[in-house]
Amino acid sequence: MHKPRLTGLSAGTVFCESDIVPYFQPVCNVAQNDCDGAEVLMRLWHPEKGLILPAGFLDAVNTSDGMLSVTTVLMQKVKAVVIARGYPFHNAFTLAFNIPASVLSRPEFLCLCRDFLQDLRDYNISLMIEVTERECLVVNAELLGSLQVLRAMSVSIALDDFGTGYSGLWLLKHLPVDNIKVPLEFTSGIITDHVSACITDATIQLAHWLGISVTVEGVESEKIMTSVKERGADFVQGYYYSRPLNASQFFLFCDTLTQRY
Ligand code: G
Ligand code: MN
């Protein structure tokens, strides 16, 4: 059987559209003590190796065309599983996608987001873009124009893994940012390491001064969860709350939550 190949990848890469699998990691809204969003994570199905994490395949996809191609497939697959589920989210629910800078200003990406929201208009979903830290971002008229268009569509903008890679303070000065994500790199040491704790506190404080919400990622224990909440995080994400789930596990997670109300 012919399997559609992905375009724009490095020579010799043989990924197919059907190999891309969306995973969902639930995000806890601290004030509501409830889940009202999830980060969509890309996994690749390999016949011998099983599920591969992005670190194992992103290098092969590492062009603007390659990233646009896998992002397109991922968003279409998410759309398909949400529609196949057959009913909307109970409350307004945010789905966040990781998007590198080189894809953000592509007109095709804006169309993709518009179609995503249009096709899921009856499912109570809003869209968040996590600008990833791996690529140096050039703040130019093109990028700012794209972000303006996205915001006009009510898409929110997050800075992923803030304080690592290229995700630095300067982005706060130049981009319209709604949310900052504190990475595992700082979260993991929050109890034991003074520097990690200070960086997390300062990030939360700065974000709140600017009217920006904070998601602390990589929360792996109850102790860290408690500490992060006390430090003022608005959202919490990590293995302690939930591991990344496949679509059916994720919808079951959502259904179990709504049964409480
Ligand atoms: O860079 P980004 O924040 O998008 O990375 C998300 C990755 O981190 C995912 O691949 C996910 O599986 C992993 N992850 C999510 N929660 C945790 C956690 O609590 N601990 C660790 N070690 N990894 C996590
Ligand atoms: Mn992310």
mmCIF file with all atom_site columns, N, CA, C and O in Angstrom, residues 170-187:
data_model
loop_
_atom_site.group_PDB
_atom_site.id
_atom_site.type_symbol
_atom_site.label_atom_id
_atom_site.label_alt_id
_atom_site.label_comp_id
_atom_site.label_asym_id
_atom_site.label_entity_id
_atom_site.label_seq_id
_atom_site.pdbx_PDB_ins_code
_atom_site.Cartn_x
_atom_site.Cartn_y
_atom_site.Cartn_z
_atom_site.occupancy
_atom_site.B_iso_or_equiv
_atom_site.pdbx_formal_charge
_atom_site.auth_seq_id
_atom_site.auth_comp_id
_atom_site.auth_asym_id
_atom_site.auth_atom_id
_atom_site.pdbx_PDB_model_num
ATOM 1  N N  . TRP A 1 170 ? 14.741 39.062 25.998 1.00 0.00 ? 170 TRP A N  1
ATOM 2  C CA . TRP A 1 170 ? 14.529 40.008 24.897 1.00 0.00 ? 170 TRP A CA 1
ATOM 3  C C  . TRP A 1 170 ? 13.221 39.727 24.154 1.00 0.00 ? 170 TRP A C  1
ATOM 4  O O  . TRP A 1 170 ? 12.588 40.643 23.629 1.00 0.00 ? 170 TRP A O  1
ATOM 5  N N  . LEU A 1 171 ? 12.776 38.463 24.156 1.00 0.00 ? 171 LEU A N  1
ATOM 6  C CA . LEU A 1 171 ? 11.526 38.145 23.452 1.00 0.00 ? 171 LEU A CA 1
ATOM 7  C C  . LEU A 1 171 ? 10.333 38.830 24.117 1.00 0.00 ? 171 LEU A C  1
ATOM 8  O O  . LEU A 1 171 ? 9.368  39.199 23.460 1.00 0.00 ? 171 LEU A O  1
ATOM 9  N N  . LEU A 1 172 ? 10.432 39.004 25.451 1.00 0.00 ? 172 LEU A N  1
ATOM 10 C CA . LEU A 1 172 ? 9.336  39.665 26.168 1.00 0.00 ? 172 LEU A CA 1
ATOM 11 C C  . LEU A 1 172 ? 9.200  41.121 25.734 1.00 0.00 ? 172 LEU A C  1
ATOM 12 O O  . LEU A 1 172 ? 8.128  41.704 25.779 1.00 0.00 ? 172 LEU A O  1
ATOM 13 N N  . LYS A 1 173 ? 10.330 41.695 25.359 1.00 0.00 ? 173 LYS A N  1
ATOM 14 C CA . LYS A 1 173 ? 10.309 43.103 24.947 1.00 0.00 ? 173 LYS A CA 1
ATOM 15 C C  . LYS A 1 173 ? 9.676  43.264 23.561 1.00 0.00 ? 173 LYS A C  1
ATOM 16 O O  . LYS A 1 173 ? 9.034  44.267 23.280 1.00 0.00 ? 173 LYS A O  1
ATOM 17 N N  . HIS A 1 174 ? 9.867  42.246 22.706 1.00 0.00 ? 174 HIS A N  1
ATOM 18 C CA . HIS A 1 174 ? 9.493  42.436 21.300 1.00 0.00 ? 174 HIS A CA 1
ATOM 19 C C  . HIS A 1 174 ? 8.224  41.710 20.860 1.00 0.00 ? 174 HIS A C  1
ATOM 20 O O  . HIS A 1 174 ? 7.623  42.086 19.853 1.00 0.00 ? 174 HIS A O  1
ATOM 21 N N  . LEU A 1 175 ? 7.865  40.634 21.561 1.00 0.00 ? 175 LEU A N  1
ATOM 22 C CA . LEU A 1 175 ? 6.730  39.839 21.072 1.00 0.00 ? 175 LEU A CA 1
ATOM 23 C C  . LEU A 1 175 ? 5.513  39.979 21.983 1.00 0.00 ? 175 LEU A C  1
ATOM 24 O O  . LEU A 1 175 ? 5.651  40.190 23.189 1.00 0.00 ? 175 LEU A O  1
ATOM 25 N N  . PRO A 1 176 ? 4.318  39.817 21.414 1.00 0.00 ? 176 PRO A N  1
ATOM 26 C CA . PRO A 1 176 ? 3.106  39.803 22.243 1.00 0.00 ? 176 PRO A CA 1
ATOM 27 C C  . PRO A 1 176 ? 2.986  38.416 22.893 1.00 0.00 ? 176 PRO A C  1
ATOM 28 O O  . PRO A 1 176 ? 2.674  37.442 22.220 1.00 0.00 ? 176 PRO A O  1
ATOM 29 N N  . VAL A 1 177 ? 3.285  38.348 24.181 1.00 0.00 ? 177 VAL A N  1
ATOM 30 C CA . VAL A 1 177 ? 3.356  37.037 24.850 1.00 0.00 ? 177 VAL A CA 1
ATOM 31 C C  . VAL A 1 177 ? 2.220  36.926 25.872 1.00 0.00 ? 177 VAL A C  1
ATOM 32 O O  . VAL A 1 177 ? 1.967  37.849 26.638 1.00 0.00 ? 177 VAL A O  1
ATOM 33 N N  . ASP A 1 178 ? 1.556  35.766 25.878 1.00 0.00 ? 178 ASP A N  1
ATOM 34 C CA . ASP A 1 178 ? 0.466  35.512 26.843 1.00 0.00 ? 178 ASP A CA 1
ATOM 35 C C  . ASP A 1 178 ? 0.896  34.603 27.979 1.00 0.00 ? 178 ASP A C  1
ATOM 36 O O  . ASP A 1 178 ? 0.316  34.637 29.061 1.00 0.00 ? 178 ASP A O  1
ATOM 37 N N  . ASN A 1 179 ? 1.887  33.739 27.704 1.00 0.00 ? 179 ASN A N  1
ATOM 38 C CA . ASN A 1 179 ? 2.243  32.717 28.685 1.00 0.00 ? 179 ASN A CA 1
ATOM 39 C C  . ASN A 1 179 ? 3.732  32.380 28.560 1.00 0.00 ? 179 ASN A C  1
ATOM 40 O O  . ASN A 1 179 ? 4.290  32.386 27.467 1.00 0.00 ? 179 ASN A O  1
ATOM 41 N N  . ILE A 1 180 ? 4.338  32.112 29.739 1.00 0.00 ? 180 ILE A N  1
ATOM 42 C CA . ILE A 1 180 ? 5.740  31.692 29.767 1.00 0.00 ? 180 ILE A CA 1
ATOM 43 C C  . ILE A 1 180 ? 5.792  30.282 30.332 1.00 0.00 ? 180 ILE A C  1
ATOM 44 O O  . ILE A 1 180 ? 5.103  29.975 31.312 1.00 0.00 ? 180 ILE A O  1
ATOM 45 N N  . LYS A 1 181 ? 6.592  29.412 29.731 1.00 0.00 ? 181 LYS A N  1
ATOM 46 C CA . LYS A 1 181 ? 6.723  28.051 30.249 1.00 0.00 ? 181 LYS A CA 1
ATOM 47 C C  . LYS A 1 181 ? 8.098  27.873 30.895 1.00 0.00 ? 181 LYS A C  1
ATOM 48 O O  . LYS A 1 181 ? 9.135  28.047 30.242 1.00 0.00 ? 181 LYS A O  1
ATOM 49 N N  . VAL A 1 182 ? 8.089  27.558 32.195 1.00 0.00 ? 182 VAL A N  1
ATOM 50 C CA . VAL A 1 182 ? 9.339  27.324 32.928 1.00 0.00 ? 182 VAL A CA 1
ATOM 51 C C  . VAL A 1 182 ? 9.743  25.867 32.705 1.00 0.00 ? 182 VAL A C  1
ATOM 52 O O  . VAL A 1 182 ? 8.954  24.953 32.955 1.00 0.00 ? 182 VAL A O  1
ATOM 53 N N  . PRO A 1 183 ? 10.963 25.628 32.215 1.00 0.00 ? 183 PRO A N  1
ATOM 54 C CA . PRO A 1 183 ? 11.341 24.263 31.835 1.00 0.00 ? 183 PRO A CA 1
ATOM 55 C C  . PRO A 1 183 ? 11.779 23.381 32.999 1.00 0.00 ? 183 PRO A C  1
ATOM 56 O O  . PRO A 1 183 ? 12.155 23.874 34.069 1.00 0.00 ? 183 PRO A O  1
ATOM 57 N N  . LEU A 1 184 ? 11.757 22.086 32.735 1.00 0.00 ? 184 LEU A N  1
ATOM 58 C CA . LEU A 1 184 ? 12.242 21.056 33.663 1.00 0.00 ? 184 LEU A CA 1
ATOM 59 C C  . LEU A 1 184 ? 13.619 21.398 34.227 1.00 0.00 ? 184 LEU A C  1
ATOM 60 O O  . LEU A 1 184 ? 13.915 21.154 35.399 1.00 0.00 ? 184 LEU A O  1
ATOM 61 N N  . GLU A 1 185 ? 14.456 21.997 33.390 1.00 0.00 ? 185 GLU A N  1
ATOM 62 C CA . GLU A 1 185 ? 15.810 22.374 33.801 1.00 0.00 ? 185 GLU A CA 1
ATOM 63 C C  . GLU A 1 185 ? 15.814 23.144 35.123 1.00 0.00 ? 185 GLU A C  1
ATOM 64 O O  . GLU A 1 185 ? 16.709 22.971 35.949 1.00 0.00 ? 185 GLU A O  1
ATOM 65 N N  . PHE A 1 186 ? 14.833 24.014 35.327 1.00 0.00 ? 186 PHE A N  1
ATOM 66 C CA . PHE A 1 186 ? 14.763 24.780 36.576 1.00 0.00 ? 186 PHE A CA 1
ATOM 67 C C  . PHE A 1 186 ? 13.846 24.096 37.596 1.00 0.00 ? 186 PHE A C  1
ATOM 68 O O  . PHE A 1 186 ? 14.113 24.096 38.788 1.00 0.00 ? 186 PHE A O  1
ATOM 69 N N  . THR A 1 187 ? 12.750 23.525 37.095 1.00 0.00 ? 187 THR A N  1
ATOM 70 C CA . THR A 1 187 ? 11.762 22.928 38.003 1.00 0.00 ? 187 THR A CA 1
ATOM 71 C C  . THR A 1 187 ? 12.358 21.789 38.815 1.00 0.00 ? 187 THR A C  1
ATOM 72 O O  . THR A 1 187 ? 12.080 21.645 40.007 1.00 0.00 ? 187 THR A O  1
#
